[in-house]
Amino acid sequence: MGDIERFIKERRSIRQWKKQEVPDELLKKAVELATWAPNGGNYQGWRFIIVKNKEVIEKVANTVQSVSDKIASWPEAVSWQEEVKRYQKNASFFRNAPACIGVFTGDYQSPMDRVLVARESFDPEAKEILGFRRSAPTAIQSAAAAVTTMLLVFHGMGLGAVWLVSPIQAKKEIEAILKVPSNMNLICLVAVGYPDERPQRDRKPVDQVLEFVY
Ligand SMILES: Cc1cc2nc3c(=O)[nH]c(=O)nc-3n(C[C@H](O)[C@H](O)[C@H](O)COP(=O)(O)O)c2cc1C
């Protein structure tokens, strides 16, 4: 356990990178290993787009920044001004990443989903159960497992990456820039490069978040 524990605890989200390029083979290997993550029904409905083109990364970052600026400018933002400002300031730092990976997924329907969808219009119980399933979508959980695996692989390669969900605010624009097929949905971006920082971060003691049922 010692090595695994150290490895897991050493990984950090990295937001500053050296200019050094990341070889395609490393990026491809990380995506390949990510696809070995557990996933619903082994359906593997995920897709990955690796962007190394500086101008494309810049374009994606600009669109994310402009949506964040818009949200921050709305009058409702005043109630959470400081936090909103912080999010706005950090919205597009990934423009400096040597590579960005778009993670996408299609809709996954298990056989149970199909039964529930067929009944939801006339059976309130089926509708409620479908609601439970939709509150924790299998496709998104599967993509999250892949991203977690990818981040650990990058860490093992001496690379530093960060999982970015805030770009989802510019989902429509990013999918257009990357020419993503309409049946695929952006889940997140992963920005990656050789780390140029060594951030420290803690976790809550496990007893605060864990309970056993005997
Ligand atoms: C679902 C998810 C969404 C995240 N979105 C962002 C984001 O939009 N921007 C960002 O800078 N970091 C993002 N992160 C990274 C978290 O801020 C980071 O994992 C957390 O602060 C713990 O730090 P660590 O990864 O270094 O342990 C995200 C992480 C996860 C798992």
mmCIF file with all atom_site columns, N, CA and C in Angstrom, residues 156-214:
data_model
loop_
_atom_site.group_PDB
_atom_site.id
_atom_site.type_symbol
_atom_site.label_atom_id
_atom_site.label_alt_id
_atom_site.label_comp_id
_atom_site.label_asym_id
_atom_site.label_entity_id
_atom_site.label_seq_id
_atom_site.pdbx_PDB_ins_code
_atom_site.Cartn_x
_atom_site.Cartn_y
_atom_site.Cartn_z
_atom_site.occupancy
_atom_site.B_iso_or_equiv
_atom_site.pdbx_formal_charge
_atom_site.auth_seq_id
_atom_site.auth_comp_id
_atom_site.auth_asym_id
_atom_site.auth_atom_id
_atom_site.pdbx_PDB_model_num
ATOM 1   N N  . GLY A 1 156 ? 2.156   9.929  -13.048 1.00 0.00 ? 156 GLY A N  1
ATOM 2   C CA . GLY A 1 156 ? 3.185   8.881  -13.153 1.00 0.00 ? 156 GLY A CA 1
ATOM 3   C C  . GLY A 1 156 ? 4.202   9.178  -14.249 1.00 0.00 ? 156 GLY A C  1
ATOM 4   N N  . MET A 1 157 ? 3.791   9.944  -15.249 1.00 0.00 ? 157 MET A N  1
ATOM 5   C CA . MET A 1 157 ? 4.694   10.294 -16.360 1.00 0.00 ? 157 MET A CA 1
ATOM 6   C C  . MET A 1 157 ? 5.533   11.529 -16.047 1.00 0.00 ? 157 MET A C  1
ATOM 7   N N  . GLY A 1 158 ? 5.325   12.106 -14.859 1.00 0.00 ? 158 GLY A N  1
ATOM 8   C CA . GLY A 1 158 ? 6.051   13.337 -14.511 1.00 0.00 ? 158 GLY A CA 1
ATOM 9   C C  . GLY A 1 158 ? 5.407   14.576 -15.101 1.00 0.00 ? 158 GLY A C  1
ATOM 10  N N  . LEU A 1 159 ? 4.186   14.413 -15.595 1.00 0.00 ? 159 LEU A N  1
ATOM 11  C CA . LEU A 1 159 ? 3.443   15.559 -16.131 1.00 0.00 ? 159 LEU A CA 1
ATOM 12  C C  . LEU A 1 159 ? 2.513   16.103 -15.051 1.00 0.00 ? 159 LEU A C  1
ATOM 13  N N  . GLY A 1 160 ? 1.979   17.291 -15.276 1.00 0.00 ? 160 GLY A N  1
ATOM 14  C CA . GLY A 1 160 ? 1.048   17.884 -14.318 1.00 0.00 ? 160 GLY A CA 1
ATOM 15  C C  . GLY A 1 160 ? -0.215  18.300 -15.046 1.00 0.00 ? 160 GLY A C  1
ATOM 16  N N  . ALA A 1 161 ? -1.358  17.920 -14.508 1.00 0.00 ? 161 ALA A N  1
ATOM 17  C CA . ALA A 1 161 ? -2.617  18.177 -15.214 1.00 0.00 ? 161 ALA A CA 1
ATOM 18  C C  . ALA A 1 161 ? -3.659  18.736 -14.255 1.00 0.00 ? 161 ALA A C  1
ATOM 19  N N  . VAL A 1 162 ? -4.668  19.324 -14.834 1.00 0.00 ? 162 VAL A N  1
ATOM 20  C CA . VAL A 1 162 ? -5.802  19.793 -14.024 1.00 0.00 ? 162 VAL A CA 1
ATOM 21  C C  . VAL A 1 162 ? -7.099  19.491 -14.767 1.00 0.00 ? 162 VAL A C  1
ATOM 22  N N  . TRP A 1 163 ? -8.062  19.078 -13.998 1.00 0.00 ? 163 TRP A N  1
ATOM 23  C CA . TRP A 1 163 ? -9.415  18.736 -14.464 1.00 0.00 ? 163 TRP A CA 1
ATOM 24  C C  . TRP A 1 163 ? -10.214 20.032 -14.471 1.00 0.00 ? 163 TRP A C  1
ATOM 25  N N  . LEU A 1 164 ? -10.783 20.401 -15.593 1.00 0.00 ? 164 LEU A N  1
ATOM 26  C CA . LEU A 1 164 ? -11.482 21.689 -15.696 1.00 0.00 ? 164 LEU A CA 1
ATOM 27  C C  . LEU A 1 164 ? -12.929 21.497 -16.125 1.00 0.00 ? 164 LEU A C  1
ATOM 28  N N  . VAL A 1 165 ? -13.836 21.793 -15.203 1.00 0.00 ? 165 VAL A N  1
ATOM 29  C CA . VAL A 1 165 ? -15.254 21.721 -15.563 1.00 0.00 ? 165 VAL A CA 1
ATOM 30  C C  . VAL A 1 165 ? -15.812 23.102 -15.893 1.00 0.00 ? 165 VAL A C  1
ATOM 31  N N  . SER A 1 166 ? -15.167 24.159 -15.374 1.00 0.00 ? 166 SER A N  1
ATOM 32  C CA . SER A 1 166 ? -15.748 25.497 -15.636 1.00 0.00 ? 166 SER A CA 1
ATOM 33  C C  . SER A 1 166 ? -15.863 25.812 -17.142 1.00 0.00 ? 166 SER A C  1
ATOM 34  N N  . PRO A 1 167 ? -15.014 25.269 -18.021 1.00 0.00 ? 167 PRO A N  1
ATOM 35  C CA . PRO A 1 167 ? -15.219 25.534 -19.463 1.00 0.00 ? 167 PRO A CA 1
ATOM 36  C C  . PRO A 1 167 ? -16.574 25.068 -19.993 1.00 0.00 ? 167 PRO A C  1
ATOM 37  N N  . ILE A 1 168 ? -17.285 24.227 -19.210 1.00 0.00 ? 168 ILE A N  1
ATOM 38  C CA . ILE A 1 168 ? -18.598 23.750 -19.661 1.00 0.00 ? 168 ILE A CA 1
ATOM 39  C C  . ILE A 1 168 ? -19.547 24.932 -19.911 1.00 0.00 ? 168 ILE A C  1
ATOM 40  N N  . GLN A 1 169 ? -19.254 26.063 -19.252 1.00 0.00 ? 169 GLN A N  1
ATOM 41  C CA . GLN A 1 169 ? -20.064 27.268 -19.462 1.00 0.00 ? 169 GLN A CA 1
ATOM 42  C C  . GLN A 1 169 ? -20.052 27.697 -20.934 1.00 0.00 ? 169 GLN A C  1
ATOM 43  N N  . ALA A 1 170 ? -18.978 27.341 -21.620 1.00 0.00 ? 170 ALA A N  1
ATOM 44  C CA . ALA A 1 170 ? -18.876 27.691 -23.045 1.00 0.00 ? 170 ALA A CA 1
ATOM 45  C C  . ALA A 1 170 ? -18.979 26.431 -23.907 1.00 0.00 ? 170 ALA A C  1
ATOM 46  N N  . LYS A 1 171 ? -19.799 25.492 -23.439 1.00 0.00 ? 171 LYS A N  1
ATOM 47  C CA . LYS A 1 171 ? -19.961 24.182 -24.121 1.00 0.00 ? 171 LYS A CA 1
ATOM 48  C C  . LYS A 1 171 ? -20.241 24.342 -25.623 1.00 0.00 ? 171 LYS A C  1
ATOM 49  N N  . LYS A 1 172 ? -21.226 25.191 -25.925 1.00 0.00 ? 172 LYS A N  1
ATOM 50  C CA . LYS A 1 172 ? -21.652 25.339 -27.322 1.00 0.00 ? 172 LYS A CA 1
ATOM 51  C C  . LYS A 1 172 ? -20.485 25.835 -28.193 1.00 0.00 ? 172 LYS A C  1
ATOM 52  N N  . GLU A 1 173 ? -19.794 26.845 -27.691 1.00 0.00 ? 173 GLU A N  1
ATOM 53  C CA . GLU A 1 173 ? -18.702 27.443 -28.464 1.00 0.00 ? 173 GLU A CA 1
ATOM 54  C C  . GLU A 1 173 ? -17.538 26.457 -28.609 1.00 0.00 ? 173 GLU A C  1
ATOM 55  N N  . ILE A 1 174 ? -17.214 25.757 -27.517 1.00 0.00 ? 174 ILE A N  1
ATOM 56  C CA . ILE A 1 174 ? -16.069 24.819 -27.570 1.00 0.00 ? 174 ILE A CA 1
ATOM 57  C C  . ILE A 1 174 ? -16.386 23.679 -28.534 1.00 0.00 ? 174 ILE A C  1
ATOM 58  N N  . GLU A 1 175 ? -17.608 23.160 -28.464 1.00 0.00 ? 175 GLU A N  1
ATOM 59  C CA . GLU A 1 175 ? -17.969 22.058 -29.367 1.00 0.00 ? 175 GLU A CA 1
ATOM 60  C C  . GLU A 1 175 ? -17.916 22.512 -30.824 1.00 0.00 ? 175 GLU A C  1
ATOM 61  N N  . ALA A 1 176 ? -18.242 23.796 -31.066 1.00 0.00 ? 176 ALA A N  1
ATOM 62  C CA . ALA A 1 176 ? -18.152 24.317 -32.438 1.00 0.00 ? 176 ALA A CA 1
ATOM 63  C C  . ALA A 1 176 ? -16.680 24.452 -32.858 1.00 0.00 ? 176 ALA A C  1
ATOM 64  N N  . ILE A 1 177 ? -15.858 24.984 -31.968 1.00 0.00 ? 177 ILE A N  1
ATOM 65  C CA . ILE A 1 177 ? -14.432 25.172 -32.305 1.00 0.00 ? 177 ILE A CA 1
ATOM 66  C C  . ILE A 1 177 ? -13.790 23.818 -32.621 1.00 0.00 ? 177 ILE A C  1
ATOM 67  N N  . LEU A 1 178 ? -14.138 22.801 -31.825 1.00 0.00 ? 178 LEU A N  1
ATOM 68  C CA . LEU A 1 178 ? -13.494 21.487 -32.005 1.00 0.00 ? 178 LEU A CA 1
ATOM 69  C C  . LEU A 1 178 ? -14.269 20.581 -32.978 1.00 0.00 ? 178 LEU A C  1
ATOM 70  N N  . LYS A 1 179 ? -15.323 21.130 -33.571 1.00 0.00 ? 179 LYS A N  1
ATOM 71  C CA . LYS A 1 179 ? -16.131 20.389 -34.553 1.00 0.00 ? 179 LYS A CA 1
ATOM 72  C C  . LYS A 1 179 ? -16.569 19.025 -34.001 1.00 0.00 ? 179 LYS A C  1
ATOM 73  N N  . VAL A 1 180 ? -17.182 19.085 -32.830 1.00 0.00 ? 180 VAL A N  1
ATOM 74  C CA . VAL A 1 180 ? -17.612 17.861 -32.151 1.00 0.00 ? 180 VAL A CA 1
ATOM 75  C C  . VAL A 1 180 ? -18.965 17.414 -32.723 1.00 0.00 ? 180 VAL A C  1
ATOM 76  N N  . PRO A 1 181 ? -19.125 16.132 -33.041 1.00 0.00 ? 181 PRO A N  1
ATOM 77  C CA . PRO A 1 181 ? -20.418 15.660 -33.556 1.00 0.00 ? 181 PRO A CA 1
ATOM 78  C C  . PRO A 1 181 ? -21.548 15.961 -32.563 1.00 0.00 ? 181 PRO A C  1
ATOM 79  N N  . SER A 1 182 ? -22.752 16.206 -33.102 1.00 0.00 ? 182 SER A N  1
ATOM 80  C CA . SER A 1 182 ? -23.850 16.690 -32.250 1.00 0.00 ? 182 SER A CA 1
ATOM 81  C C  . SER A 1 182 ? -24.296 15.657 -31.210 1.00 0.00 ? 182 SER A C  1
ATOM 82  N N  . ASN A 1 183 ? -23.952 14.382 -31.388 1.00 0.00 ? 183 ASN A N  1
ATOM 83  C CA . ASN A 1 183 ? -24.366 13.383 -30.391 1.00 0.00 ? 183 ASN A CA 1
ATOM 84  C C  . ASN A 1 183 ? -23.362 13.253 -29.240 1.00 0.00 ? 183 ASN A C  1
ATOM 85  N N  . MET A 1 184 ? -22.333 14.112 -29.238 1.00 0.00 ? 184 MET A N  1
ATOM 86  C CA . MET A 1 184 ? -21.327 14.071 -28.177 1.00 0.00 ? 184 MET A CA 1
ATOM 87  C C  . MET A 1 184 ? -21.433 15.316 -27.311 1.00 0.00 ? 184 MET A C  1
ATOM 88  N N  . ASN A 1 185 ? -21.257 15.141 -26.011 1.00 0.00 ? 185 ASN A N  1
ATOM 89  C CA . ASN A 1 185 ? -21.347 16.266 -25.083 1.00 0.00 ? 185 ASN A CA 1
ATOM 90  C C  . ASN A 1 185 ? -20.026 16.484 -24.354 1.00 0.00 ? 185 ASN A C  1
ATOM 91  N N  . LEU A 1 186 ? -19.623 17.742 -24.305 1.00 0.00 ? 186 LEU A N  1
ATOM 92  C CA . LEU A 1 186 ? -18.416 18.078 -23.541 1.00 0.00 ? 186 LEU A CA 1
ATOM 93  C C  . LEU A 1 186 ? -18.659 17.803 -22.058 1.00 0.00 ? 186 LEU A C  1
ATOM 94  N N  . ILE A 1 187 ? -17.734 17.083 -21.437 1.00 0.00 ? 187 ILE A N  1
ATOM 95  C CA . ILE A 1 187 ? -17.807 16.844 -19.987 1.00 0.00 ? 187 ILE A CA 1
ATOM 96  C C  . ILE A 1 187 ? -16.816 17.754 -19.264 1.00 0.00 ? 187 ILE A C  1
ATOM 97  N N  . CYS A 1 188 ? -15.607 17.812 -19.793 1.00 0.00 ? 188 CYS A N  1
ATOM 98  C CA . CYS A 1 188 ? -14.584 18.648 -19.159 1.00 0.00 ? 188 CYS A CA 1
ATOM 99  C C  . CYS A 1 188 ? -13.388 18.775 -20.092 1.00 0.00 ? 188 CYS A C  1
ATOM 100 N N  . LEU A 1 189 ? -12.459 19.636 -19.684 1.00 0.00 ? 189 LEU A N  1
ATOM 101 C CA . LEU A 1 189 ? -11.155 19.693 -20.341 1.00 0.00 ? 189 LEU A CA 1
ATOM 102 C C  . LEU A 1 189 ? -10.116 19.235 -19.330 1.00 0.00 ? 189 LEU A C  1
ATOM 103 N N  . VAL A 1 190 ? -9.044  18.655 -19.824 1.00 0.00 ? 190 VAL A N  1
ATOM 104 C CA . VAL A 1 190 ? -7.886  18.364 -18.976 1.00 0.00 ? 190 VAL A CA 1
ATOM 105 C C  . VAL A 1 190 ? -6.707  19.118 -19.597 1.00 0.00 ? 190 VAL A C  1
ATOM 106 N N  . ALA A 1 191 ? -6.138  20.048 -18.823 1.00 0.00 ? 191 ALA A N  1
ATOM 107 C CA . ALA A 1 191 ? -4.974  20.792 -19.311 1.00 0.00 ? 191 ALA A CA 1
ATOM 108 C C  . ALA A 1 191 ? -3.726  20.123 -18.757 1.00 0.00 ? 191 ALA A C  1
ATOM 109 N N  . VAL A 1 192 ? -2.713  19.980 -19.595 1.00 0.00 ? 192 VAL A N  1
ATOM 110 C CA . VAL A 1 192 ? -1.554  19.188 -19.164 1.00 0.00 ? 192 VAL A CA 1
ATOM 111 C C  . VAL A 1 192 ? -0.251  19.726 -19.739 1.00 0.00 ? 192 VAL A C  1
ATOM 112 N N  . GLY A 1 193 ? 0.804   19.536 -18.978 1.00 0.00 ? 193 GLY A N  1
ATOM 113 C CA . GLY A 1 193 ? 2.141   19.927 -19.424 1.00 0.00 ? 193 GLY A CA 1
ATOM 114 C C  . GLY A 1 193 ? 3.144   19.514 -18.361 1.00 0.00 ? 193 GLY A C  1
ATOM 115 N N  . TYR A 1 194 ? 4.388   19.955 -18.532 1.00 0.00 ? 194 TYR A N  1
ATOM 116 C CA . TYR A 1 194 ? 5.377   19.675 -17.484 1.00 0.00 ? 194 TYR A CA 1
ATOM 117 C C  . TYR A 1 194 ? 5.207   20.707 -16.383 1.00 0.00 ? 194 TYR A C  1
ATOM 118 N N  . PRO A 1 195 ? 5.046   20.262 -15.133 1.00 0.00 ? 195 PRO A N  1
ATOM 119 C CA . PRO A 1 195 ? 4.693   21.191 -14.045 1.00 0.00 ? 195 PRO A CA 1
ATOM 120 C C  . PRO A 1 195 ? 5.755   22.260 -13.809 1.00 0.00 ? 195 PRO A C  1
ATOM 121 N N  . ASP A 1 196 ? 5.270   23.465 -13.533 1.00 0.00 ? 196 ASP A N  1
ATOM 122 C CA . ASP A 1 196 ? 6.168   24.557 -13.165 1.00 0.00 ? 196 ASP A CA 1
ATOM 123 C C  . ASP A 1 196 ? 5.740   25.130 -11.810 1.00 0.00 ? 196 ASP A C  1
ATOM 124 N N  . GLU A 1 197 ? 5.170   24.274 -10.987 1.00 0.00 ? 197 GLU A N  1
ATOM 125 C CA . GLU A 1 197 ? 4.771   24.642 -9.615  1.00 0.00 ? 197 GLU A CA 1
ATOM 126 C C  . GLU A 1 197 ? 4.639   23.352 -8.820  1.00 0.00 ? 197 GLU A C  1
ATOM 127 N N  . ARG A 1 198 ? 4.716   23.483 -7.492  1.00 0.00 ? 198 ARG A N  1
ATOM 128 C CA . ARG A 1 198 ? 4.535   22.314 -6.626  1.00 0.00 ? 198 ARG A CA 1
ATOM 129 C C  . ARG A 1 198 ? 3.539   22.671 -5.525  1.00 0.00 ? 198 ARG A C  1
ATOM 130 N N  . PRO A 1 199 ? 2.257   22.763 -5.891  1.00 0.00 ? 199 PRO A N  1
ATOM 131 C CA . PRO A 1 199 ? 1.271   23.187 -4.880  1.00 0.00 ? 199 PRO A CA 1
ATOM 132 C C  . PRO A 1 199 ? 1.075   22.129 -3.789  1.00 0.00 ? 199 PRO A C  1
ATOM 133 N N  . GLN A 1 200 ? 0.762   22.606 -2.606  1.00 0.00 ? 200 GLN A N  1
ATOM 134 C CA . GLN A 1 200 ? 0.423   21.715 -1.489  1.00 0.00 ? 200 GLN A CA 1
ATOM 135 C C  . GLN A 1 200 ? -1.084  21.802 -1.293  1.00 0.00 ? 200 GLN A C  1
ATOM 136 N N  . ARG A 1 201 ? -1.689  20.705 -0.945  1.00 0.00 ? 201 ARG A N  1
ATOM 137 C CA . ARG A 1 201 ? -3.120  20.750 -0.645  1.00 0.00 ? 201 ARG A CA 1
ATOM 138 C C  . ARG A 1 201 ? -3.431  19.652 0.354   1.00 0.00 ? 201 ARG A C  1
ATOM 139 N N  . ASP A 1 202 ? -4.422  19.913 1.187   1.00 0.00 ? 202 ASP A N  1
ATOM 140 C CA . ASP A 1 202 ? -4.779  18.954 2.228   1.00 0.00 ? 202 ASP A CA 1
ATOM 141 C C  . ASP A 1 202 ? -6.113  18.320 1.957   1.00 0.00 ? 202 ASP A C  1
ATOM 142 N N  . ARG A 1 203 ? -6.466  17.388 2.773   1.00 0.00 ? 203 ARG A N  1
ATOM 143 C CA . ARG A 1 203 ? -7.794  16.798 2.730   1.00 0.00 ? 203 ARG A CA 1
ATOM 144 C C  . ARG A 1 203 ? -8.375  16.806 4.140   1.00 0.00 ? 203 ARG A C  1
ATOM 145 N N  . LYS A 1 204 ? -9.709  16.769 4.206   1.00 0.00 ? 204 LYS A N  1
ATOM 146 C CA . LYS A 1 204 ? -10.360 16.614 5.505   1.00 0.00 ? 204 LYS A CA 1
ATOM 147 C C  . LYS A 1 204 ? -9.946  15.268 6.079   1.00 0.00 ? 204 LYS A C  1
ATOM 148 N N  . PRO A 1 205 ? -9.855  15.152 7.405   1.00 0.00 ? 205 PRO A N  1
ATOM 149 C CA . PRO A 1 205 ? -9.609  13.825 7.983   1.00 0.00 ? 205 PRO A CA 1
ATOM 150 C C  . PRO A 1 205 ? -10.722 12.869 7.550   1.00 0.00 ? 205 PRO A C  1
ATOM 151 N N  . VAL A 1 206 ? -10.345 11.638 7.247   1.00 0.00 ? 206 VAL A N  1
ATOM 152 C CA . VAL A 1 206 ? -11.321 10.701 6.670   1.00 0.00 ? 206 VAL A CA 1
ATOM 153 C C  . VAL A 1 206 ? -12.531 10.497 7.588   1.00 0.00 ? 206 VAL A C  1
ATOM 154 N N  . ASP A 1 207 ? -12.304 10.592 8.910   1.00 0.00 ? 207 ASP A N  1
ATOM 155 C CA . ASP A 1 207 ? -13.430 10.370 9.842   1.00 0.00 ? 207 ASP A CA 1
ATOM 156 C C  . ASP A 1 207 ? -14.533 11.418 9.683   1.00 0.00 ? 207 ASP A C  1
ATOM 157 N N  . GLN A 1 208 ? -14.178 12.551 9.090   1.00 0.00 ? 208 GLN A N  1
ATOM 158 C CA . GLN A 1 208 ? -15.207 13.591 8.865   1.00 0.00 ? 208 GLN A CA 1
ATOM 159 C C  . GLN A 1 208 ? -16.135 13.239 7.709   1.00 0.00 ? 208 GLN A C  1
ATOM 160 N N  . VAL A 1 209 ? -15.666 12.336 6.839   1.00 0.00 ? 209 VAL A N  1
ATOM 161 C CA . VAL A 1 209 ? -16.454 12.072 5.628   1.00 0.00 ? 209 VAL A CA 1
ATOM 162 C C  . VAL A 1 209 ? -16.874 10.605 5.504   1.00 0.00 ? 209 VAL A C  1
ATOM 163 N N  . LEU A 1 210 ? -16.560 9.828  6.515   1.00 0.00 ? 210 LEU A N  1
ATOM 164 C CA . LEU A 1 210 ? -16.791 8.381  6.422   1.00 0.00 ? 210 LEU A CA 1
ATOM 165 C C  . LEU A 1 210 ? -17.657 7.898  7.568   1.00 0.00 ? 210 LEU A C  1
ATOM 166 N N  . GLU A 1 211 ? -18.554 6.990  7.252   1.00 0.00 ? 211 GLU A N  1
ATOM 167 C CA . GLU A 1 211 ? -19.193 6.266  8.352   1.00 0.00 ? 211 GLU A CA 1
ATOM 168 C C  . GLU A 1 211 ? -19.361 4.803  7.945   1.00 0.00 ? 211 GLU A C  1
ATOM 169 N N  . PHE A 1 212 ? -19.219 3.927  8.906   1.00 0.00 ? 212 PHE A N  1
ATOM 170 C CA . PHE A 1 212 ? -19.438 2.491  8.669   1.00 0.00 ? 212 PHE A CA 1
ATOM 171 C C  . PHE A 1 212 ? -20.846 2.128  9.093   1.00 0.00 ? 212 PHE A C  1
ATOM 172 N N  . VAL A 1 213 ? -21.440 1.213  8.397   1.00 0.00 ? 213 VAL A N  1
ATOM 173 C CA . VAL A 1 213 ? -22.685 0.598  8.879   1.00 0.00 ? 213 VAL A CA 1
ATOM 174 C C  . VAL A 1 213 ? -22.371 -0.867 9.133   1.00 0.00 ? 213 VAL A C  1
ATOM 175 N N  . TYR A 1 214 ? -22.457 -1.282 10.403  1.00 0.00 ? 214 TYR A N  1
ATOM 176 C CA . TYR A 1 214 ? -22.149 -2.687 10.723  1.00 0.00 ? 214 TYR A CA 1
ATOM 177 C C  . TYR A 1 214 ? -23.401 -3.512 10.808  1.00 0.00 ? 214 TYR A C  1
#
